[in-house]
Amino acid sequence: MERAVRIVFLSVIFSASRINCQEAILHISNGNTNREYCIVYNQSWTPLSQTLEAALQYPLVNMTSNVLCNSSGISPDVVKGKALVVMRGDCDFSHKALVAQSLGATTLLIASNNTLVTPSANDSEYAKVHIPLALTRYRDFLEAQQVFGEGMQVQLYAPPHSKIDPSIAVMLLIAIVTVALGGYWSGACERDRLNSGTEGGGGDGKADSGELFLYSPLKVVIFVGLMCGMLVLMYFFYNVLVYIIIAIFCMASASALFSCLDAVMEKIGCGTVSFSVRNWNFSVRSLILAAVCISIAVVWGVYRNEDRWIWILQDLLGIAFCLNFMKTISLSNFKICVILLSLLLVYDVFFVFITPFFTKNGVSIMVQVALGPDASGEKLPVVMRVPRFSAWAQNLCGMQFSILGYGDIIVPGLLVAYCSRFDVWINSRRKVYFISCCIAYLLGMIMTFAVMLLSGMGQPALLYLVPFTLITSAVVAGCRGEMRQFWAGTNYEVLDSSREPLLPEGRSDSSIEGEKC
């Protein structure tokens, strides 16, 4: 069951891009009070000013009782030289705009009870319309009516959208810190195991401390194949499986957060008090941590669609999930690392770049699964999210995020963790392999973001992270003359558990004390 949960999660935790509408800002005032609301427009119509100061101000006429498919019953004197708001429906956007323009209106706002879409028309219709046209939410207009009454003055403007946002730096920091901490934790656990004399045993791929080891190339291929199958199932049965994934995430992330916090408490020397009830032993510290972790997971589960602040909890739970995954799942040698990361690179590229040729809407399966088929529906908790700080207009319409899939942290992180454990096996005080792989991961992430900014579209991060980390690790091993040992790794895959872990001659196990595993 535990392995099945991990396969389910790994199959859907890869990067995706987000397609943005053309958002702008509706500024409403009455001389004393100002409010700003979301509008969606199309640059093919009359363009909007980029600043509030440059935007012209017009009185707003409320005609939401009318869909404006014709001008009957409307006096031109009422709307001439003013902005006009009508309801969406019954006729095309271009038709409404032409009617408003013929009545002398200077701006047309279309109030919608449905999801806002970019207003569009045939190419021949754009040139006929000479007034700004935009969609706004009807509930926003009702709120503005309560605040301003009938004396509303409106301005429409569209601040320029910056490609480079500070959120990218925050995302980069989250990724590299998570990978480095996960690798360090895995190495510390290996050091404790060696110090305590515990050896990996058996052909089932489990060590005594509960870690799971990927040690067979065939099992790696089967593992990746199951991931592909799960992703395809998610594509076809998203509306059902999404709730199963959400439930699994709540349980897995709460358990991971407990494991992380418990290790921190042990590291800083926080004691605990135990008591017994009917021959059951309980730790006060563990009970408190469990209550806190479960509460955080439940709060996230209840408020998961509240974009304004819930991303903080999702990132916290996601970081804990990635850390615990890198500590728990171990790759036994560099050969397994090469096979697994190469297969996942092909997996990532195929489902991002190739599947758009087979889907009906031309959007990749990876993007549709990661973001959900409906922008307003449930989304899988498989990405780190940081709000775009400079996207003021876009955030009015709905929080815009820079995102990074958990897989872009976990998959290279498994190699970083292997490098950290190898440093322990060869008693490398400088942690050459671990530090080199972390630096390679950082450079790969920088390359990913650079290509994303230059191309203007989301990238499969593993396309850059896998070559950077694998090649760097191989070069370091080759330069140090340790490629044979680095390639062979430990003997977890050997059925004879009486053999010692593979160490170069003349080297000894590290005696450095590590934190709790």
Short mmCIF file of C-alpha atoms in Angstrom, two decimals:
data_model
loop_
_atom_site.label_atom_id
_atom_site.label_comp_id
_atom_site.label_asym_id
_atom_site.label_seq_id
_atom_site.Cartn_x
_atom_site.Cartn_y
_atom_site.Cartn_z
CA MET A 1 0.00 0.00 0.00
CA GLU A 2 2.81 2.38 0.91
CA ARG A 3 4.52 1.81 -2.42
CA ALA A 4 1.24 2.25 -4.28
CA VAL A 5 0.70 5.63 -2.61
CA ARG A 6 4.13 6.77 -3.71
CA ILE A 7 3.56 5.59 -7.30
CA VAL A 8 0.25 7.46 -7.42
CA PHE A 9 1.90 10.63 -6.25
CA LEU A 10 5.03 10.43 -8.40
CA SER A 11 2.90 9.90 -11.50
CA VAL A 12 1.39 13.37 -11.28
CA ILE A 13 4.01 15.60 -9.62
CA PHE A 14 5.73 17.22 -12.55
CA SER A 15 5.92 20.74 -13.87
CA ALA A 16 3.27 22.54 -15.90
CA SER A 17 2.64 25.94 -17.41
CA ARG A 18 -0.30 28.26 -16.90
CA ILE A 19 -2.18 30.00 -19.69
CA ASN A 20 -3.21 33.53 -18.70
CA CYS A 21 -6.09 35.62 -19.99
CA GLN A 22 -5.61 39.29 -20.83
CA GLU A 23 -6.48 40.80 -17.48
CA ALA A 24 -6.89 44.50 -16.73
CA ILE A 25 -8.21 46.72 -13.94
CA LEU A 26 -11.54 48.50 -13.57
CA HIS A 27 -10.99 51.53 -11.33
CA ILE A 28 -14.21 52.90 -9.80
CA SER A 29 -14.43 56.09 -7.73
CA ASN A 30 -16.89 58.75 -6.60
CA GLY A 31 -14.42 61.42 -5.53
CA ASN A 32 -13.95 60.10 -2.00
CA THR A 33 -13.68 56.30 -2.31
CA ASN A 34 -11.75 54.16 -4.78
CA ARG A 35 -12.06 50.47 -5.57
CA GLU A 36 -10.45 48.28 -8.20
CA TYR A 37 -11.93 45.18 -9.80
CA CYS A 38 -10.93 42.54 -12.30
CA ILE A 39 -11.81 42.85 -15.98
CA VAL A 40 -10.81 40.68 -18.93
CA TYR A 41 -10.28 42.23 -22.33
CA ASN A 42 -8.83 41.46 -25.74
CA GLN A 43 -5.98 43.51 -27.17
CA SER A 44 -7.43 43.03 -30.65
CA TRP A 45 -10.20 45.45 -29.66
CA THR A 46 -9.37 49.05 -28.81
CA PRO A 47 -6.28 48.82 -26.53
CA LEU A 48 -6.35 50.11 -22.96
CA SER A 49 -4.01 52.60 -21.31
CA GLN A 50 -1.15 51.11 -19.32
CA THR A 51 -1.45 53.45 -16.33
CA LEU A 52 -4.32 54.84 -14.29
CA GLU A 53 -3.13 58.41 -14.91
CA ALA A 54 -3.37 57.96 -18.68
CA ALA A 55 -6.81 56.30 -18.57
CA LEU A 56 -9.83 58.47 -19.38
CA GLN A 57 -12.59 58.70 -16.78
CA TYR A 58 -16.27 58.30 -17.70
CA PRO A 59 -19.56 58.18 -15.76
CA LEU A 60 -21.00 54.67 -15.65
CA VAL A 61 -24.56 53.95 -16.80
CA ASN A 62 -26.17 50.83 -15.31
CA MET A 63 -28.09 48.83 -17.93
CA THR A 64 -27.65 45.35 -16.47
CA SER A 65 -31.35 44.78 -17.08
CA ASN A 66 -30.49 44.73 -20.79
CA VAL A 67 -28.27 42.43 -22.89
CA LEU A 68 -27.90 45.17 -25.57
CA CYS A 69 -28.52 43.01 -28.60
CA ASN A 70 -30.38 45.96 -30.15
CA SER A 71 -30.88 49.64 -29.38
CA SER A 72 -34.65 49.58 -29.01
CA GLY A 73 -35.90 51.40 -25.95
CA ILE A 74 -32.56 53.08 -25.24
CA SER A 75 -32.14 56.83 -25.68
CA PRO A 76 -28.75 57.85 -27.09
CA ASP A 77 -28.79 60.90 -24.80
CA VAL A 78 -28.63 58.61 -21.75
CA VAL A 79 -25.42 56.83 -22.76
CA LYS A 80 -23.65 59.29 -25.04
CA GLY A 81 -20.13 60.06 -23.79
CA LYS A 82 -20.45 57.56 -20.94
CA ALA A 83 -19.38 54.03 -20.05
CA LEU A 84 -22.12 51.42 -20.31
CA VAL A 85 -22.50 48.15 -18.39
CA VAL A 86 -24.85 45.45 -19.73
CA MET A 87 -25.38 41.75 -19.15
CA ARG A 88 -23.67 38.96 -21.05
CA GLY A 89 -25.66 36.66 -23.33
CA ASP A 90 -28.02 36.31 -26.32
CA CYS A 91 -25.63 37.81 -28.90
CA ASP A 92 -21.95 38.14 -29.74
CA PHE A 93 -19.53 40.51 -28.01
CA SER A 94 -18.90 42.33 -31.28
CA HIS A 95 -22.63 42.86 -31.82
CA LYS A 96 -23.05 44.39 -28.36
CA ALA A 97 -20.05 46.62 -28.98
CA LEU A 98 -21.43 47.89 -32.29
CA VAL A 99 -24.81 48.67 -30.69
CA ALA A 100 -23.13 50.54 -27.81
CA GLN A 101 -20.92 52.41 -30.27
CA SER A 102 -23.92 53.45 -32.35
CA LEU A 103 -25.56 54.88 -29.22
CA GLY A 104 -22.50 57.02 -28.52
CA ALA A 105 -21.09 55.06 -25.54
CA THR A 106 -17.35 55.49 -24.92
CA THR A 107 -16.76 52.16 -23.14
CA LEU A 108 -18.66 48.88 -22.92
CA LEU A 109 -18.53 46.64 -19.85
CA ILE A 110 -20.23 43.25 -20.06
CA ALA A 111 -21.23 41.79 -16.68
CA SER A 112 -21.00 38.02 -16.47
CA ASN A 113 -22.30 35.45 -14.01
CA ASN A 114 -20.06 32.81 -15.58
CA THR A 115 -16.30 32.35 -15.72
CA LEU A 116 -14.63 35.31 -17.41
CA VAL A 117 -13.23 34.56 -20.85
CA THR A 118 -11.28 36.71 -23.25
CA PRO A 119 -13.91 38.43 -25.48
CA SER A 120 -13.24 37.52 -29.10
CA ALA A 121 -14.78 37.83 -32.54
CA ASN A 122 -14.02 37.21 -36.19
CA ASP A 123 -11.00 39.11 -37.47
CA SER A 124 -13.19 41.25 -39.69
CA GLU A 125 -15.21 42.47 -36.67
CA TYR A 126 -12.30 43.93 -34.69
CA ALA A 127 -11.72 46.87 -37.03
CA LYS A 128 -15.38 47.94 -36.81
CA VAL A 129 -15.28 48.53 -33.06
CA HIS A 130 -13.57 51.70 -31.82
CA ILE A 131 -14.49 51.68 -28.12
CA PRO A 132 -12.90 49.65 -25.29
CA LEU A 133 -14.74 46.42 -24.45
CA ALA A 134 -14.18 44.22 -21.41
CA LEU A 135 -15.87 41.57 -19.27
CA THR A 136 -16.39 42.03 -15.55
CA ARG A 137 -17.91 39.83 -12.86
CA TYR A 138 -21.52 40.66 -12.10
CA ARG A 139 -20.94 40.14 -8.37
CA ASP A 140 -18.18 42.76 -8.49
CA PHE A 141 -20.59 45.22 -10.08
CA LEU A 142 -23.21 44.53 -7.39
CA GLU A 143 -20.58 45.14 -4.71
CA ALA A 144 -19.58 48.41 -6.38
CA GLN A 145 -23.23 49.48 -6.44
CA GLN A 146 -23.49 48.96 -2.70
CA VAL A 147 -20.33 51.00 -2.12
CA PHE A 148 -20.84 53.85 -4.60
CA GLY A 149 -24.54 53.87 -5.44
CA GLU A 150 -25.30 55.35 -8.87
CA GLY A 151 -22.58 57.99 -8.97
CA MET A 152 -19.76 55.84 -10.28
CA GLN A 153 -16.84 57.11 -12.35
CA VAL A 154 -14.83 54.39 -14.12
CA GLN A 155 -11.38 54.08 -15.68
CA LEU A 156 -10.01 51.06 -17.49
CA TYR A 157 -6.28 50.35 -17.68
CA ALA A 158 -3.99 47.37 -18.25
CA PRO A 159 -0.62 47.49 -16.43
CA PRO A 160 2.19 45.89 -18.44
CA HIS A 161 2.88 42.29 -17.50
CA SER A 162 6.45 41.67 -16.34
CA LYS A 163 8.03 38.37 -17.37
CA ILE A 164 10.60 38.47 -14.58
CA ASP A 165 8.93 38.26 -11.19
CA PRO A 166 10.51 38.04 -7.71
CA SER A 167 8.49 34.88 -7.12
CA ILE A 168 10.97 33.03 -9.36
CA ALA A 169 13.76 33.73 -6.86
CA VAL A 170 11.56 32.48 -4.00
CA MET A 171 10.71 29.34 -5.95
CA LEU A 172 14.38 28.75 -6.71
CA LEU A 173 15.24 29.12 -3.02
CA ILE A 174 12.51 26.66 -1.99
CA ALA A 175 13.72 24.11 -4.53
CA ILE A 176 17.43 24.21 -3.70
CA VAL A 177 16.90 24.30 0.08
CA THR A 178 14.51 21.34 -0.08
CA VAL A 179 16.86 19.29 -2.24
CA ALA A 180 19.87 20.12 -0.06
CA LEU A 181 18.07 19.36 3.21
CA GLY A 182 16.60 16.13 1.84
CA GLY A 183 20.01 14.96 0.65
CA TYR A 184 21.67 15.89 3.92
CA TRP A 185 18.98 14.08 5.92
CA SER A 186 19.40 10.94 3.83
CA GLY A 187 23.15 11.01 4.37
CA ALA A 188 22.74 11.56 8.11
CA CYS A 189 20.41 8.55 8.33
CA GLU A 190 22.97 6.43 6.48
CA ARG A 191 25.69 7.60 8.86
CA ASP A 192 23.56 6.63 11.86
CA ARG A 193 22.85 3.23 10.35
CA LEU A 194 26.53 2.53 9.79
CA ASN A 195 27.44 3.75 13.27
CA SER A 196 24.84 1.48 14.83
CA GLY A 197 26.03 -1.50 12.80
CA THR A 198 22.73 -1.87 10.88
CA GLU A 199 23.15 -3.34 7.42
CA GLY A 200 20.70 -3.32 4.53
CA GLY A 201 19.26 -6.73 4.17
CA GLY A 202 17.26 -8.99 2.00
CA GLY A 203 16.09 -8.98 -1.51
CA ASP A 204 12.88 -7.13 -0.73
CA GLY A 205 14.60 -3.76 -0.97
CA LYS A 206 13.93 -2.75 2.65
CA ALA A 207 16.44 -1.73 5.25
CA ASP A 208 15.83 -2.23 8.94
CA SER A 209 15.04 1.46 9.48
CA GLY A 210 12.08 1.34 7.13
CA GLU A 211 13.61 2.92 4.02
CA LEU A 212 12.62 1.57 0.62
CA PHE A 213 15.40 0.84 -1.84
CA LEU A 214 15.12 0.80 -5.63
CA TYR A 215 17.79 -1.73 -6.52
CA SER A 216 16.61 -3.59 -9.66
CA PRO A 217 16.57 -2.07 -13.18
CA LEU A 218 13.50 -4.15 -14.02
CA LYS A 219 11.62 -2.81 -11.01
CA VAL A 220 12.61 0.73 -12.01
CA VAL A 221 11.14 0.18 -15.48
CA ILE A 222 7.95 -1.27 -13.96
CA PHE A 223 7.82 1.66 -11.54
CA VAL A 224 7.97 4.23 -14.37
CA GLY A 225 5.46 2.22 -16.40
CA LEU A 226 2.98 2.33 -13.52
CA MET A 227 3.50 6.08 -13.31
CA CYS A 228 2.63 6.45 -17.00
CA GLY A 229 -0.48 4.36 -16.54
CA MET A 230 -1.56 6.38 -13.52
CA LEU A 231 -1.12 9.66 -15.39
CA VAL A 232 -3.26 8.40 -18.29
CA LEU A 233 -5.93 7.26 -15.83
CA MET A 234 -5.87 10.71 -14.25
CA TYR A 235 -6.41 12.26 -17.67
CA PHE A 236 -9.52 10.18 -18.40
CA PHE A 237 -10.98 9.93 -14.88
CA TYR A 238 -9.79 13.18 -13.37
CA ASN A 239 -13.08 14.17 -11.74
CA VAL A 240 -13.08 11.01 -9.62
CA LEU A 241 -9.39 10.39 -8.97
CA VAL A 242 -8.63 13.98 -7.99
CA TYR A 243 -10.42 13.51 -4.65
CA ILE A 244 -8.53 10.28 -4.00
CA ILE A 245 -5.23 12.08 -4.66
CA ILE A 246 -6.25 14.95 -2.36
CA ALA A 247 -7.08 12.48 0.44
CA ILE A 248 -3.77 10.66 -0.07
CA PHE A 249 -1.89 13.96 -0.03
CA CYS A 250 -3.49 14.96 3.28
CA MET A 251 -2.46 11.69 4.93
CA ALA A 252 1.00 11.45 3.34
CA SER A 253 1.93 15.10 3.95
CA ALA A 254 0.72 15.01 7.57
CA SER A 255 2.87 11.92 8.17
CA ALA A 256 5.84 13.54 6.39
CA LEU A 257 5.48 16.78 8.37
CA PHE A 258 5.42 14.76 11.61
CA SER A 259 8.59 12.93 10.57
CA CYS A 260 10.36 16.21 9.75
CA LEU A 261 9.32 18.01 12.93
CA ASP A 262 10.12 14.99 15.08
CA ALA A 263 13.64 14.84 13.60
CA VAL A 264 14.10 18.57 14.30
CA MET A 265 12.94 18.14 17.90
CA GLU A 266 15.37 15.25 18.34
CA LYS A 267 18.21 17.24 16.77
CA ILE A 268 17.81 20.25 19.08
CA GLY A 269 17.57 17.95 22.08
CA CYS A 270 13.94 18.53 22.96
CA GLY A 271 13.05 15.91 25.55
CA THR A 272 9.77 14.11 25.89
CA VAL A 273 7.59 12.61 28.57
CA SER A 274 6.06 9.16 28.10
CA PHE A 275 3.12 7.50 29.79
CA SER A 276 1.32 4.19 29.49
CA VAL A 277 -2.34 3.37 29.07
CA ARG A 278 -3.29 -0.32 29.15
CA ASN A 279 0.20 -1.42 28.14
CA TRP A 280 0.32 1.16 25.32
CA ASN A 281 3.20 3.65 25.57
CA PHE A 282 2.58 7.23 24.45
CA SER A 283 4.98 10.15 24.00
CA VAL A 284 3.65 13.60 24.88
CA ARG A 285 5.85 15.21 22.24
CA SER A 286 4.65 12.79 19.57
CA LEU A 287 1.02 13.34 20.48
CA ILE A 288 1.40 17.13 20.29
CA LEU A 289 3.28 16.95 16.97
CA ALA A 290 0.70 14.54 15.54
CA ALA A 291 -2.15 16.86 16.52
CA VAL A 292 -0.41 19.86 14.94
CA CYS A 293 0.42 18.03 11.70
CA ILE A 294 -3.03 16.52 11.30
CA SER A 295 -4.62 19.93 12.00
CA ILE A 296 -2.50 21.60 9.31
CA ALA A 297 -3.41 18.90 6.78
CA VAL A 298 -7.11 19.16 7.64
CA VAL A 299 -7.08 22.96 7.36
CA TRP A 300 -5.45 22.66 3.95
CA GLY A 301 -7.99 20.05 2.88
CA VAL A 302 -10.94 22.23 3.93
CA TYR A 303 -9.66 25.52 2.49
CA ARG A 304 -7.60 24.12 -0.41
CA ASN A 305 -9.37 26.32 -2.99
CA GLU A 306 -8.77 29.58 -1.06
CA ASP A 307 -5.90 30.86 -3.19
CA ARG A 308 -5.15 34.00 -1.19
CA TRP A 309 -3.34 32.21 1.64
CA ILE A 310 -3.69 28.44 1.40
CA TRP A 311 -0.62 28.23 -0.85
CA ILE A 312 1.51 28.75 2.28
CA LEU A 313 0.20 25.53 3.85
CA GLN A 314 0.42 23.66 0.55
CA ASP A 315 4.07 24.63 0.17
CA LEU A 316 4.79 23.71 3.81
CA LEU A 317 3.19 20.29 3.39
CA GLY A 318 4.83 19.88 -0.02
CA ILE A 319 8.31 20.62 1.35
CA ALA A 320 7.77 18.10 4.15
CA PHE A 321 6.50 15.52 1.63
CA CYS A 322 9.56 15.99 -0.62
CA LEU A 323 12.00 15.85 2.32
CA ASN A 324 10.49 12.67 3.72
CA PHE A 325 10.35 11.10 0.26
CA MET A 326 14.05 11.74 -0.35
CA LYS A 327 14.93 10.33 3.06
CA THR A 328 12.70 7.27 2.72
CA ILE A 329 13.23 6.24 -0.93
CA SER A 330 16.86 5.35 -1.65
CA LEU A 331 18.57 4.51 -4.92
CA SER A 332 21.14 1.78 -4.28
CA ASN A 333 23.72 2.78 -6.90
CA PHE A 334 24.51 5.22 -9.68
CA LYS A 335 23.39 2.72 -12.32
CA ILE A 336 19.86 2.82 -10.88
CA CYS A 337 20.08 6.62 -10.72
CA VAL A 338 20.95 6.82 -14.42
CA ILE A 339 18.15 4.43 -15.44
CA LEU A 340 15.48 6.06 -13.29
CA LEU A 341 16.32 9.68 -14.10
CA SER A 342 16.70 8.95 -17.83
CA LEU A 343 13.34 7.20 -17.98
CA LEU A 344 11.66 10.02 -16.07
CA LEU A 345 13.26 12.54 -18.41
CA VAL A 346 11.69 10.73 -21.38
CA TYR A 347 8.42 10.50 -19.42
CA ASP A 348 8.42 14.24 -18.71
CA VAL A 349 9.29 15.31 -22.27
CA PHE A 350 6.78 12.90 -23.82
CA PHE A 351 3.82 13.97 -21.69
CA VAL A 352 4.65 17.69 -22.05
CA PHE A 353 5.75 18.02 -25.68
CA ILE A 354 4.39 14.97 -27.53
CA THR A 355 0.92 14.39 -26.06
CA PRO A 356 -0.48 17.73 -27.36
CA PHE A 357 -0.50 16.10 -30.80
CA PHE A 358 -2.93 13.45 -29.52
CA THR A 359 -5.29 15.45 -27.29
CA LYS A 360 -8.45 17.09 -28.61
CA ASN A 361 -7.66 20.58 -27.35
CA GLY A 362 -3.95 20.51 -28.17
CA VAL A 363 -2.92 20.84 -24.50
CA SER A 364 -0.50 18.31 -23.05
CA ILE A 365 -1.74 15.60 -20.71
CA MET A 366 0.78 16.76 -18.08
CA VAL A 367 -0.60 20.30 -18.03
CA GLN A 368 -4.23 19.19 -17.99
CA VAL A 369 -3.63 16.78 -15.12
CA ALA A 370 -1.49 19.17 -13.09
CA LEU A 371 -3.84 22.16 -13.46
CA GLY A 372 -7.14 20.35 -13.88
CA PRO A 373 -9.49 20.36 -16.88
CA ASP A 374 -11.49 23.24 -15.40
CA ALA A 375 -9.64 26.33 -14.25
CA SER A 376 -12.23 26.91 -11.52
CA GLY A 377 -12.41 23.29 -10.31
CA GLU A 378 -10.32 21.04 -8.13
CA LYS A 379 -6.57 20.96 -8.70
CA LEU A 380 -4.07 18.33 -7.72
CA PRO A 381 -1.74 19.29 -4.84
CA VAL A 382 1.37 18.38 -6.82
CA VAL A 383 3.15 21.72 -7.19
CA MET A 384 4.90 24.35 -5.10
CA ARG A 385 3.11 27.67 -5.59
CA VAL A 386 4.36 31.20 -4.98
CA PRO A 387 2.18 34.21 -5.94
CA ARG A 388 3.46 36.47 -8.70
CA PHE A 389 4.20 39.64 -6.78
CA SER A 390 4.20 41.96 -9.80
CA ALA A 391 0.96 40.64 -11.37
CA TRP A 392 -1.38 43.17 -9.74
CA ALA A 393 -4.05 43.14 -12.43
CA GLN A 394 -3.91 39.37 -12.79
CA ASN A 395 -4.19 38.81 -9.03
CA LEU A 396 -7.42 40.83 -8.95
CA CYS A 397 -8.95 38.29 -11.33
CA GLY A 398 -7.46 35.31 -9.51
CA MET A 399 -4.14 34.68 -7.83
CA GLN A 400 -1.40 34.07 -10.38
CA PHE A 401 1.37 31.70 -9.30
CA SER A 402 4.82 30.65 -10.29
CA ILE A 403 4.70 26.87 -9.94
CA LEU A 404 7.18 24.01 -9.73
CA GLY A 405 6.17 20.35 -9.69
CA TYR A 406 7.15 18.20 -6.73
CA GLY A 407 8.76 15.81 -9.22
CA ASP A 408 11.26 18.48 -10.24
CA ILE A 409 12.45 18.45 -6.62
CA ILE A 410 12.08 14.76 -5.74
CA VAL A 411 13.58 13.13 -8.85
CA PRO A 412 16.91 15.04 -8.89
CA GLY A 413 16.73 14.99 -5.08
CA LEU A 414 16.98 11.17 -5.12
CA LEU A 415 20.31 11.51 -6.93
CA VAL A 416 21.46 14.21 -4.49
CA ALA A 417 20.51 11.87 -1.62
CA TYR A 418 22.52 9.04 -3.20
CA CYS A 419 25.54 11.35 -3.52
CA SER A 420 25.15 12.31 0.14
CA ARG A 421 25.09 8.65 1.21
CA PHE A 422 28.09 7.87 -0.99
CA ASP A 423 30.03 10.63 0.76
CA VAL A 424 29.27 8.80 4.00
CA TRP A 425 30.39 5.42 2.61
CA ILE A 426 33.76 6.82 1.49
CA ASN A 427 34.08 9.00 4.61
CA SER A 428 34.32 12.21 2.57
CA ARG A 429 34.61 15.02 5.11
CA ARG A 430 34.13 17.70 2.42
CA LYS A 431 30.98 16.04 1.04
CA VAL A 432 32.32 16.46 -2.49
CA TYR A 433 29.59 14.49 -4.27
CA PHE A 434 26.73 16.01 -2.29
CA ILE A 435 27.86 19.62 -2.74
CA SER A 436 28.70 19.13 -6.43
CA CYS A 437 25.28 17.63 -7.15
CA CYS A 438 23.52 20.44 -5.25
CA ILE A 439 25.40 23.04 -7.31
CA ALA A 440 24.50 21.18 -10.51
CA TYR A 441 20.85 21.17 -9.46
CA LEU A 442 20.97 24.92 -8.82
CA LEU A 443 22.49 25.56 -12.25
CA GLY A 444 19.90 23.31 -13.87
CA MET A 445 17.09 25.23 -12.19
CA ILE A 446 18.58 28.54 -13.32
CA MET A 447 18.76 27.20 -16.87
CA THR A 448 15.13 26.04 -16.65
CA PHE A 449 13.89 29.47 -15.56
CA ALA A 450 16.06 31.23 -18.16
CA VAL A 451 14.63 29.14 -21.00
CA MET A 452 11.12 29.62 -19.63
CA LEU A 453 11.52 33.40 -19.59
CA LEU A 454 13.08 33.53 -23.06
CA SER A 455 10.53 31.21 -24.66
CA GLY A 456 7.52 32.54 -22.76
CA MET A 457 6.21 29.06 -22.01
CA GLY A 458 6.48 26.46 -19.24
CA GLN A 459 9.31 23.95 -19.46
CA PRO A 460 9.71 20.30 -18.39
CA ALA A 461 12.36 21.04 -15.79
CA LEU A 462 13.78 17.50 -15.87
CA LEU A 463 14.95 18.23 -19.41
CA TYR A 464 17.65 20.41 -17.84
CA LEU A 465 17.95 19.03 -14.29
CA VAL A 466 18.66 15.42 -15.25
CA PRO A 467 21.63 16.12 -17.59
CA PHE A 468 23.11 18.71 -15.20
CA THR A 469 23.02 16.45 -12.15
CA LEU A 470 23.90 13.12 -13.81
CA ILE A 471 26.81 14.49 -15.84
CA THR A 472 28.20 16.46 -12.91
CA SER A 473 28.09 13.43 -10.60
CA ALA A 474 29.75 11.21 -13.21
CA VAL A 475 32.51 13.78 -13.87
CA VAL A 476 33.27 14.12 -10.15
CA ALA A 477 33.48 10.33 -9.74
CA GLY A 478 35.69 10.03 -12.82
CA CYS A 479 38.06 12.78 -11.73
CA ARG A 480 38.41 11.21 -8.28
CA GLY A 481 38.98 7.73 -9.71
CA GLU A 482 35.95 6.34 -7.90
CA MET A 483 33.63 5.62 -10.80
CA ARG A 484 33.62 1.83 -10.17
CA GLN A 485 32.54 2.27 -6.56
CA PHE A 486 30.14 5.10 -7.44
CA TRP A 487 28.51 3.00 -10.17
CA ALA A 488 28.18 -0.13 -8.02
CA GLY A 489 27.01 1.61 -4.86
CA THR A 490 26.07 -0.54 -1.86
CA ASN A 491 25.00 -4.17 -1.64
CA TYR A 492 21.31 -3.65 -0.77
CA GLU A 493 20.41 -5.49 -3.94
CA VAL A 494 22.46 -8.55 -2.94
CA LEU A 495 20.55 -11.31 -1.19
CA ASP A 496 23.49 -12.15 1.08
CA SER A 497 23.08 -9.59 3.88
CA SER A 498 26.26 -10.77 5.60
CA ARG A 499 28.46 -8.80 3.20
CA GLU A 500 29.81 -5.43 4.23
CA PRO A 501 28.78 -2.28 2.33
CA LEU A 502 31.14 -1.53 -0.53
CA LEU A 503 33.87 0.93 0.55
CA PRO A 504 37.12 1.83 -1.24
CA GLU A 505 40.20 0.30 0.29
CA GLY A 506 41.83 2.38 2.96
CA ARG A 507 38.58 4.20 3.85
CA SER A 508 36.49 3.73 6.96
CA ASP A 509 32.92 4.39 7.96
CA SER A 510 32.18 7.85 9.29
CA SER A 511 31.85 8.17 13.04
CA ILE A 512 30.16 11.55 12.93
CA GLU A 513 26.95 11.64 14.93
CA GLY A 514 23.83 12.27 12.81
CA GLU A 515 20.34 13.30 13.62
CA LYS A 516 17.42 10.97 14.28
CA CYS A 517 16.05 9.00 11.29
#
